[in-house]
Tab-separated table of C-alpha atoms in Angstrom:
chain	number	residue	atom	x	y	z
A	1	MET	CA	18.257	41.302	-7.288
A	2	SER	CA	16.788	44.117	-9.077
A	3	ASP	CA	15.356	47.440	-8.370
A	4	LYS	CA	12.566	46.785	-5.426
A	5	LYS	CA	8.598	48.215	-7.232
A	6	GLY	CA	5.962	49.683	-5.088
A	7	PRO	CA	6.221	51.726	-2.511
A	8	PRO	CA	10.130	51.570	-0.434
A	9	ALA	CA	10.256	51.960	2.934
A	10	LYS	CA	11.059	55.438	3.782
A	11	GLY	CA	14.272	56.636	5.315
A	12	PRO	CA	14.780	59.556	7.483
A	13	LEU	CA	14.764	62.114	4.586
A	14	ASP	CA	12.093	60.759	2.877
A	15	GLY	CA	10.292	64.303	1.166
A	16	VAL	CA	13.411	66.146	1.341
A	17	ARG	CA	14.072	66.675	-2.692
A	18	VAL	CA	17.679	67.609	-3.700
A	19	LEU	CA	18.319	69.516	-7.091
A	20	ASP	CA	22.275	68.080	-7.076
A	21	LEU	CA	24.524	69.758	-10.079
A	22	THR	CA	27.583	68.266	-9.100
A	23	GLU	CA	29.953	66.060	-11.299
A	24	PHE	CA	32.889	63.655	-10.878
A	25	ILE	CA	33.675	62.212	-6.667
A	26	PHE	CA	32.887	65.564	-5.001
A	27	GLY	CA	29.344	65.951	-4.913
A	28	PRO	CA	27.623	63.222	-6.249
A	29	TYR	CA	29.047	60.565	-3.342
A	30	ALA	CA	27.508	63.094	-0.727
A	31	THR	CA	24.149	63.313	-2.980
A	32	GLN	CA	24.246	59.823	-3.098
A	33	THR	CA	24.173	59.236	0.773
A	34	LEU	CA	21.279	61.697	0.653
A	35	GLY	CA	19.958	59.556	-1.693
A	36	ASP	CA	20.462	56.082	0.548
A	37	LEU	CA	18.726	58.101	3.709
A	38	GLY	CA	15.898	59.017	1.748
A	39	ALA	CA	16.159	61.599	-0.512
A	40	ASP	CA	14.438	62.931	-3.775
A	41	VAL	CA	18.473	63.190	-6.120
A	42	VAL	CA	17.151	64.614	-8.943
A	43	LYS	CA	20.593	65.303	-10.941
A	44	ILE	CA	20.499	68.146	-13.476
A	45	GLU	CA	23.543	67.083	-16.414
A	46	ASN	CA	24.661	69.807	-19.464
A	47	PRO	CA	23.748	67.668	-22.619
A	48	GLY	CA	27.227	65.959	-22.385
A	49	GLY	CA	26.290	64.315	-18.939
A	50	ASP	CA	27.878	63.688	-15.792
A	51	ARG	CA	32.008	63.745	-16.908
A	52	GLN	CA	32.506	61.133	-14.603
A	53	ARG	CA	30.037	58.659	-16.913
A	54	HIS	CA	32.708	58.560	-19.890
A	55	GLY	CA	35.708	57.338	-20.873
A	56	SER	CA	36.550	54.902	-19.041
A	57	LYS	CA	38.039	51.570	-20.331
A	58	HIS	CA	36.071	50.194	-16.466
A	59	ALA	CA	32.220	49.608	-18.156
A	60	LYS	CA	29.919	48.398	-20.249
A	61	SER	CA	28.850	51.656	-21.930
A	62	ASP	CA	30.500	54.578	-22.437
A	63	SER	CA	27.940	56.620	-20.217
A	64	MET	CA	28.631	54.581	-17.125
A	65	SER	CA	30.680	54.127	-15.732
A	66	ALA	CA	32.533	51.923	-12.625
A	67	LEU	CA	33.334	55.173	-11.177
A	68	PHE	CA	29.666	56.450	-12.175
A	69	MET	CA	28.386	53.578	-10.699
A	70	THR	CA	29.243	53.253	-7.977
A	71	MET	CA	28.801	57.186	-7.250
A	72	ASN	CA	25.226	57.734	-8.768
A	73	ARG	CA	22.441	55.525	-7.415
A	74	ASN	CA	19.064	56.440	-6.168
A	75	LYS	CA	18.869	59.516	-8.149
A	76	ARG	CA	16.315	60.657	-11.100
A	77	SER	CA	18.865	62.016	-14.264
A	78	VAL	CA	17.139	65.382	-15.925
A	79	VAL	CA	19.068	66.677	-19.447
A	80	LEU	CA	18.634	71.067	-19.314
A	81	ASP	CA	21.187	72.818	-21.542
A	82	LEU	CA	21.716	75.892	-19.090
A	83	LYS	CA	22.908	76.961	-21.899
A	84	THR	CA	19.960	78.038	-23.692
A	85	PRO	CA	16.768	80.636	-21.688
A	86	GLU	CA	14.386	76.807	-22.065
A	87	GLY	CA	16.914	75.183	-19.901
A	88	VAL	CA	17.215	77.362	-17.804
A	89	ALA	CA	13.168	78.241	-16.929
A	90	LYS	CA	12.695	74.421	-16.023
A	91	LEU	CA	15.634	74.922	-13.579
A	92	ARG	CA	13.870	77.067	-11.888
A	93	ALA	CA	11.276	76.205	-11.925
A	94	LEU	CA	12.174	72.822	-10.330
A	95	ILE	CA	13.836	75.675	-7.902
A	96	PRO	CA	10.341	76.006	-5.376
A	97	THR	CA	10.298	72.743	-5.215
A	98	ALA	CA	13.182	71.413	-3.448
A	99	GLN	CA	15.219	72.181	-0.159
A	100	VAL	CA	18.541	71.649	-1.221
A	101	PHE	CA	20.583	73.120	-3.980
A	102	ILE	CA	24.245	71.585	-4.831
A	103	HIS	CA	26.605	72.245	-6.657
A	104	ASN	CA	29.982	71.934	-7.419
A	105	VAL	CA	30.566	74.370	-10.476
A	106	ARG	CA	32.627	78.185	-10.282
A	107	ALA	CA	30.990	80.990	-8.141
A	108	ASP	CA	31.859	82.788	-11.063
A	109	ALA	CA	30.256	80.279	-13.724
A	110	MET	CA	26.630	79.876	-11.345
A	111	ALA	CA	26.418	83.507	-11.377
A	112	ARG	CA	26.967	84.355	-15.579
A	113	LEU	CA	23.498	80.952	-15.583
A	114	GLY	CA	21.739	83.121	-12.942
A	115	PHE	CA	22.256	80.709	-10.189
A	116	SER	CA	24.028	82.045	-7.426
A	117	TYR	CA	22.813	81.539	-4.398
A	118	GLU	CA	21.143	85.027	-4.328
A	119	ASP	CA	18.869	84.042	-7.266
A	120	VAL	CA	17.804	80.786	-6.149
A	121	ALA	CA	17.371	81.881	-2.765
A	122	LYS	CA	15.250	84.711	-4.571
A	123	LEU	CA	12.829	81.474	-6.002
A	124	ASN	CA	13.230	79.419	-2.704
A	125	PRO	CA	14.055	81.087	1.046
A	126	GLY	CA	14.534	78.802	2.804
A	127	ILE	CA	15.972	76.141	0.159
A	128	VAL	CA	20.192	75.352	1.327
A	129	TYR	CA	22.661	76.456	-1.119
A	130	VAL	CA	25.642	74.219	-0.900
A	131	HIS	CA	28.511	75.101	-3.132
A	132	CYS	CA	31.344	72.261	-3.255
A	133	VAL	CA	34.712	74.414	-3.732
A	134	GLY	CA	38.008	73.707	-3.694
A	135	TYR	CA	38.889	75.914	-1.395
A	136	GLY	CA	37.663	78.796	0.888
A	137	SER	CA	36.248	81.791	-0.669
A	138	ASP	CA	38.221	84.262	1.290
A	139	GLY	CA	41.081	82.575	0.771
A	140	PRO	CA	43.975	83.702	-2.158
A	141	TYR	CA	43.668	80.073	-3.922
A	142	ALA	CA	39.723	80.542	-4.527
A	143	GLY	CA	38.866	79.497	-7.070
A	144	ARG	CA	41.918	77.853	-8.270
A	145	GLN	CA	40.490	75.118	-9.788
A	146	ALA	CA	40.871	71.655	-7.371
A	147	PHE	CA	41.642	67.242	-7.616
A	148	ASP	CA	41.898	65.042	-5.713
A	149	ASP	CA	45.596	64.918	-6.871
A	150	LEU	CA	46.260	68.459	-5.917
A	151	VAL	CA	44.497	68.623	-2.325
A	152	GLN	CA	46.469	65.699	-1.144
A	153	ALA	CA	49.313	68.107	-2.842
A	154	ALA	CA	48.628	70.992	-0.753
A	155	SER	CA	47.242	69.295	2.494
A	156	GLY	CA	50.712	67.277	3.593
A	157	ALA	CA	49.421	64.012	2.570
A	158	ALA	CA	51.895	63.318	-0.083
A	159	ASP	CA	54.200	64.021	2.173
A	160	LEU	CA	53.333	61.287	4.959
A	161	LEU	CA	54.710	58.015	2.469
A	162	PRO	CA	58.154	59.263	2.528
A	163	ARG	CA	58.511	60.318	6.082
A	164	VAL	CA	57.233	56.048	6.138
A	165	ASP	CA	60.365	54.695	4.100
A	166	GLY	CA	62.711	57.708	4.181
A	167	SER	CA	61.619	58.252	0.527
A	168	GLU	CA	63.275	61.869	-1.340
A	169	ASP	CA	59.879	61.631	-3.936
A	170	MET	CA	56.571	63.086	-2.723
A	171	ARG	CA	54.279	60.261	-3.430
A	172	LEU	CA	49.569	60.413	-3.249
A	173	LEU	CA	47.990	58.127	-1.245
A	174	PRO	CA	46.803	55.625	-3.438
A	175	SER	CA	42.857	56.731	-2.688
A	176	PHE	CA	40.201	59.131	-4.168
A	177	ILE	CA	40.432	60.750	-0.408
A	178	ALA	CA	40.365	64.229	-0.459
A	179	ASP	CA	37.421	63.721	-2.650
A	180	LYS	CA	35.517	61.352	-0.387
A	181	VAL	CA	37.176	62.942	2.620
A	182	SER	CA	35.325	66.197	1.319
A	183	SER	CA	31.727	64.510	0.654
A	184	GLN	CA	31.661	63.643	4.053
A	185	HIS	CA	32.001	67.058	5.162
A	186	ALA	CA	29.387	67.894	2.688
A	187	ILE	CA	27.044	65.547	4.049
A	188	TRP	CA	27.011	66.794	7.439
A	189	ALA	CA	26.636	70.402	6.893
A	190	THR	CA	23.043	69.375	4.488
A	191	LEU	CA	22.503	67.786	7.228
A	192	ALA	CA	23.109	70.480	9.980
A	193	ALA	CA	21.728	72.932	7.704
A	194	LEU	CA	18.457	71.298	7.428
A	195	TYR	CA	18.127	70.735	10.979
A	196	HIS	CA	18.044	73.935	10.882
A	197	GLN	CA	16.124	74.909	7.740
A	198	LYS	CA	13.282	72.290	9.554
A	199	SER	CA	13.183	74.325	12.987
A	200	THR	CA	12.888	78.066	11.779
A	201	GLY	CA	12.027	77.591	7.748
A	202	GLU	CA	14.958	79.344	7.294
A	203	GLY	CA	17.799	78.484	3.961
A	204	GLN	CA	21.126	79.468	3.922
A	205	PHE	CA	24.275	79.578	2.355
A	206	VAL	CA	27.204	76.737	2.635
A	207	GLU	CA	30.406	76.596	1.543
A	208	VAL	CA	32.461	73.271	1.920
A	209	PRO	CA	36.048	73.821	0.807
A	210	MET	CA	38.253	70.477	-0.505
A	211	PHE	CA	41.657	72.037	0.963
A	212	GLU	CA	40.059	72.967	4.439
A	213	CYS	CA	37.935	69.345	4.783
A	214	PHE	CA	40.593	67.464	3.365
A	215	THR	CA	43.800	69.381	5.598
A	216	HIS	CA	41.795	68.992	9.075
A	217	PHE	CA	40.878	65.114	8.425
A	218	ILE	CA	45.298	64.850	7.831
A	219	LEU	CA	46.102	67.545	10.169
A	220	LEU	CA	44.270	66.097	13.329
A	221	GLU	CA	47.144	63.420	14.555
A	222	HIS	CA	50.292	64.985	11.948
A	223	LEU	CA	49.165	68.390	13.750
A	224	TYR	CA	51.528	66.591	16.773
A	225	GLY	CA	53.929	68.558	18.434
A	226	GLU	CA	52.713	72.063	16.657
A	227	THR	CA	49.535	72.119	18.239
A	228	PHE	CA	50.907	73.557	20.942
A	229	GLU	CA	52.359	77.073	20.821
A	230	PRO	CA	55.490	77.263	21.355
A	231	PRO	CA	55.647	73.736	19.832
A	232	VAL	CA	57.045	70.922	21.877
A	233	SER	CA	58.513	69.083	18.877
A	234	HIS	CA	57.678	68.415	14.892
A	235	MET	CA	54.224	68.323	13.116
A	236	GLY	CA	54.087	63.932	12.237
A	237	HIS	CA	52.265	61.703	14.546
A	238	THR	CA	55.526	59.114	15.028
A	239	PRO	CA	53.392	55.781	15.713
A	240	ALA	CA	51.330	56.304	13.024
A	241	LEU	CA	54.416	56.597	10.873
A	242	ALA	CA	56.502	53.916	11.648
A	243	ASN	CA	57.091	51.491	9.200
A	244	ASP	CA	57.118	48.728	10.864
A	245	ARG	CA	53.196	50.092	11.194
A	246	ARG	CA	52.384	46.923	8.510
A	247	PRO	CA	50.623	43.958	8.447
A	248	LEU	CA	52.340	40.474	9.342
A	249	ALA	CA	52.221	37.427	7.201
A	250	CYS	CA	51.594	34.335	8.363
A	251	LYS	CA	51.345	30.580	7.364
A	252	ASP	CA	48.479	31.542	4.239
A	253	GLY	CA	47.952	34.917	4.606
A	254	HIS	CA	48.711	38.023	6.580
A	255	ILE	CA	47.224	39.661	9.363
A	256	CYS	CA	47.587	42.634	11.120
A	257	ILE	CA	47.814	42.928	15.095
A	258	GLN	CA	47.092	46.357	17.468
A	259	PRO	CA	48.025	45.256	20.978
A	260	VAL	CA	46.628	47.799	23.260
A	261	SER	CA	49.196	46.736	26.171
A	262	ARG	CA	51.929	45.561	26.853
A	263	ALA	CA	50.122	42.000	28.153
A	264	ALA	CA	48.492	41.856	25.077
A	265	SER	CA	51.710	42.056	22.930
A	266	ALA	CA	53.291	39.278	25.354
A	267	LYS	CA	50.102	36.928	24.589
A	268	PHE	CA	50.373	37.499	20.759
A	269	MET	CA	53.997	36.346	21.153
A	270	GLU	CA	53.788	33.749	23.186
A	271	LEU	CA	50.994	32.001	21.375
A	272	GLY	CA	53.422	32.792	18.449
A	273	GLY	CA	56.004	30.284	19.941
A	274	ILE	CA	57.981	33.322	21.612
A	275	PRO	CA	57.392	33.380	25.455
A	276	ASN	CA	58.402	36.010	27.931
A	277	ALA	CA	59.181	39.020	24.499
A	278	TYR	CA	60.334	41.478	26.524
A	279	GLU	CA	61.598	39.427	29.738
A	280	SER	CA	64.267	37.516	26.484
A	281	GLU	CA	67.904	38.311	26.714
A	282	ARG	CA	67.069	39.326	22.501
A	283	PHE	CA	65.194	42.124	24.065
A	284	LEU	CA	66.953	43.209	26.631
A	285	SER	CA	70.188	43.266	25.263
A	286	ALA	CA	69.665	45.986	23.015
A	287	PRO	CA	70.045	49.137	23.000
A	288	LYS	CA	67.204	50.994	24.297
A	289	GLY	CA	67.038	52.735	20.880
A	290	SER	CA	66.737	49.135	19.077
A	291	ARG	CA	64.554	48.029	20.977
A	292	VAL	CA	61.745	49.227	18.570
A	293	ALA	CA	62.775	46.976	16.183
A	294	VAL	CA	63.792	44.238	17.976
A	295	TYR	CA	59.697	43.589	18.687
A	296	TYR	CA	58.811	43.985	15.349
A	297	ALA	CA	61.063	41.572	14.045
A	298	MET	CA	59.277	39.393	17.125
A	299	GLN	CA	56.131	39.896	15.939
A	300	ARG	CA	57.254	38.959	12.268
A	301	GLU	CA	58.476	36.054	13.985
A	302	ALA	CA	55.348	34.120	16.016
A	303	ALA	CA	52.945	35.578	13.478
A	304	MET	CA	54.436	32.606	11.439
A	305	ALA	CA	53.043	30.436	13.104
A	306	HIS	CA	49.219	30.241	12.849
A	307	THR	CA	47.495	30.174	9.783
A	308	VAL	CA	44.984	33.704	9.186
A	309	GLU	CA	41.665	31.111	10.764
A	310	GLU	CA	43.761	30.223	13.935
A	311	TRP	CA	45.488	34.097	14.458
A	312	MET	CA	41.356	35.192	14.200
A	313	LYS	CA	39.971	32.809	16.886
A	314	LEU	CA	43.023	32.734	19.413
A	315	GLY	CA	43.090	36.787	19.354
A	316	GLU	CA	39.085	36.026	19.764
A	317	GLU	CA	40.248	33.593	22.782
A	318	HIS	CA	42.324	35.672	23.795
A	319	ARG	CA	41.394	39.028	23.565
A	320	ILE	CA	43.711	40.804	21.608
A	321	PRO	CA	42.906	42.418	19.106
A	322	ILE	CA	43.924	40.335	15.347
A	323	MET	CA	42.177	40.843	11.837
A	324	ARG	CA	42.260	39.516	9.191
A	325	ALA	CA	44.623	41.296	6.161
A	326	ASN	CA	42.686	41.444	2.743
A	327	GLY	CA	44.192	41.848	-0.363
A	328	LEU	CA	42.370	44.497	-2.240
A	329	ASP	CA	39.933	40.843	-4.438
A	330	GLU	CA	39.884	39.143	-1.485
A	331	VAL	CA	37.158	41.650	0.414
A	332	LEU	CA	34.378	41.053	-2.280
A	333	ASP	CA	34.768	37.048	-0.583
A	334	ASP	CA	35.126	38.431	3.377
A	335	PRO	CA	33.373	36.242	5.898
A	336	HIS	CA	31.486	38.913	7.326
A	337	LEU	CA	31.136	41.361	4.091
A	338	LYS	CA	29.244	37.892	3.507
A	339	ALA	CA	26.833	37.953	6.199
A	340	VAL	CA	25.964	40.943	5.914
A	341	ASP	CA	24.692	40.991	2.501
A	342	PHE	CA	27.676	44.035	1.991
A	343	PHE	CA	27.956	43.084	-1.464
A	344	GLN	CA	24.319	42.554	-3.550
A	345	VAL	CA	24.594	42.208	-7.476
A	346	ARG	CA	21.346	43.886	-8.705
A	347	GLU	CA	19.749	44.088	-12.336
A	348	HIS	CA	20.324	47.891	-14.264
A	349	PRO	CA	17.813	48.035	-17.707
A	350	SER	CA	21.163	49.075	-19.886
A	351	GLU	CA	24.245	47.411	-18.640
A	352	GLY	CA	22.798	44.565	-16.792
A	353	GLY	CA	24.675	42.350	-13.165
A	354	TRP	CA	25.776	45.504	-11.633
A	355	ARG	CA	27.296	45.441	-7.675
A	356	ALA	CA	26.288	47.505	-5.322
A	357	MET	CA	27.788	48.521	-1.071
A	358	ARG	CA	24.811	48.592	0.468
A	359	PRO	CA	24.893	51.702	3.086
A	360	PRO	CA	26.629	51.022	5.590
A	361	VAL	CA	24.480	52.521	8.894
A	362	LYS	CA	21.823	51.110	9.725
A	363	PHE	CA	18.670	52.173	11.284
A	364	SER	CA	15.908	51.005	13.606
A	365	ARG	CA	13.309	53.149	11.904
A	366	THR	CA	13.623	54.529	9.129
A	367	PRO	CA	16.189	52.400	7.272
A	368	ALA	CA	18.616	53.965	4.534
A	369	THR	CA	18.204	51.494	1.085
A	370	ILE	CA	18.660	51.460	-2.591
A	371	ARG	CA	15.882	51.901	-4.866
A	372	ARG	CA	17.155	53.494	-7.971
A	373	SER	CA	20.028	51.866	-10.337
A	374	PRO	CA	22.668	54.572	-10.975
A	375	PRO	CA	20.131	56.553	-14.075
A	376	LEU	CA	20.960	57.127	-17.961
A	377	PRO	CA	21.410	60.675	-19.141
A	378	GLY	CA	17.865	62.442	-18.818
A	379	GLN	CA	16.261	59.114	-18.330
A	380	ASP	CA	13.763	60.943	-15.712
A	381	ASN	CA	13.235	64.180	-17.989
A	382	ASP	CA	9.504	63.493	-18.174
A	383	GLU	CA	8.649	62.310	-15.247
A	384	VAL	CA	10.384	64.922	-13.657
A	385	LEU	CA	9.593	67.800	-15.309
A	386	ASP	CA	5.397	66.630	-15.647
A	387	GLU	CA	5.564	66.398	-11.222
């Protein structure tokens, strides 16, 4: 699939220009989504380019890493050296044309360059100025460097897996999840400020602190007993942290089951050859403190009675929540994702074939679309600066 020629379908943010001075993940993922929604995202890069472009063996060329490709479609790249008067002047000239100015540079560095909120608002009073920061500016961590691992560690996320398996060693979740979750906060914050801008004409400063965003995300369930004052129990959602909360091996793969009632759970085990599980001597004779372990053991045994496809059909037939458990490589061939055209192989001008994940949300009137491949550094300088 190649980038479409001719007039693209208009998304809900058609007519919104975003000046994007972000790099890495927290920021680029957010602005890519704004681009998917129809915004004209102008990615401002220094002469070396977004640092996420480089340093990966998982790439076809040095400037287009896999991570860069997955987070920078629907953008135009303009390279400006903001350490020179010429580069500063060109960015200043773009500011009045934009509705959003977003960056993840330290506040003091932006002030030195002449692009603090106050500086930018003088050029465009109605602009939405979004600062993606590590830590809120009114706390003692303000100004410290922040990356995904550091924020996972500070938020308590690194304590979750040890609570599951009893290990003494804290471990990070195997995903850049703090970056991605914080990017989602940056998206809705930007959209809310744009709504206010459209309603009133007023711009504003928006701060999106990664630590606070991710801590909010992690503690929604894990604040648990500390939700109340005084606390009624411990932190950490007990069912979510159960060591047996995992997919089950079956005849030819793995499935996941989440019965929402005792009846559904009993039916699952009956279908797996264990009738009347909750009335069985095996279950009732176990000490009450051990019955959860017996329950999970019976689940594991029952799962082995059928194949993945058989369980998928039985789950639908008996209204039991069952889903195939895909290995990471198997996700590419998931029948549902294939049917909805989730993975789209497109043609990049320099990199050749690349796999895009289509915008997951559907709009009946203003579709989210992929209109541009991830840009080469500075490929759109002339086009943007001459507009």
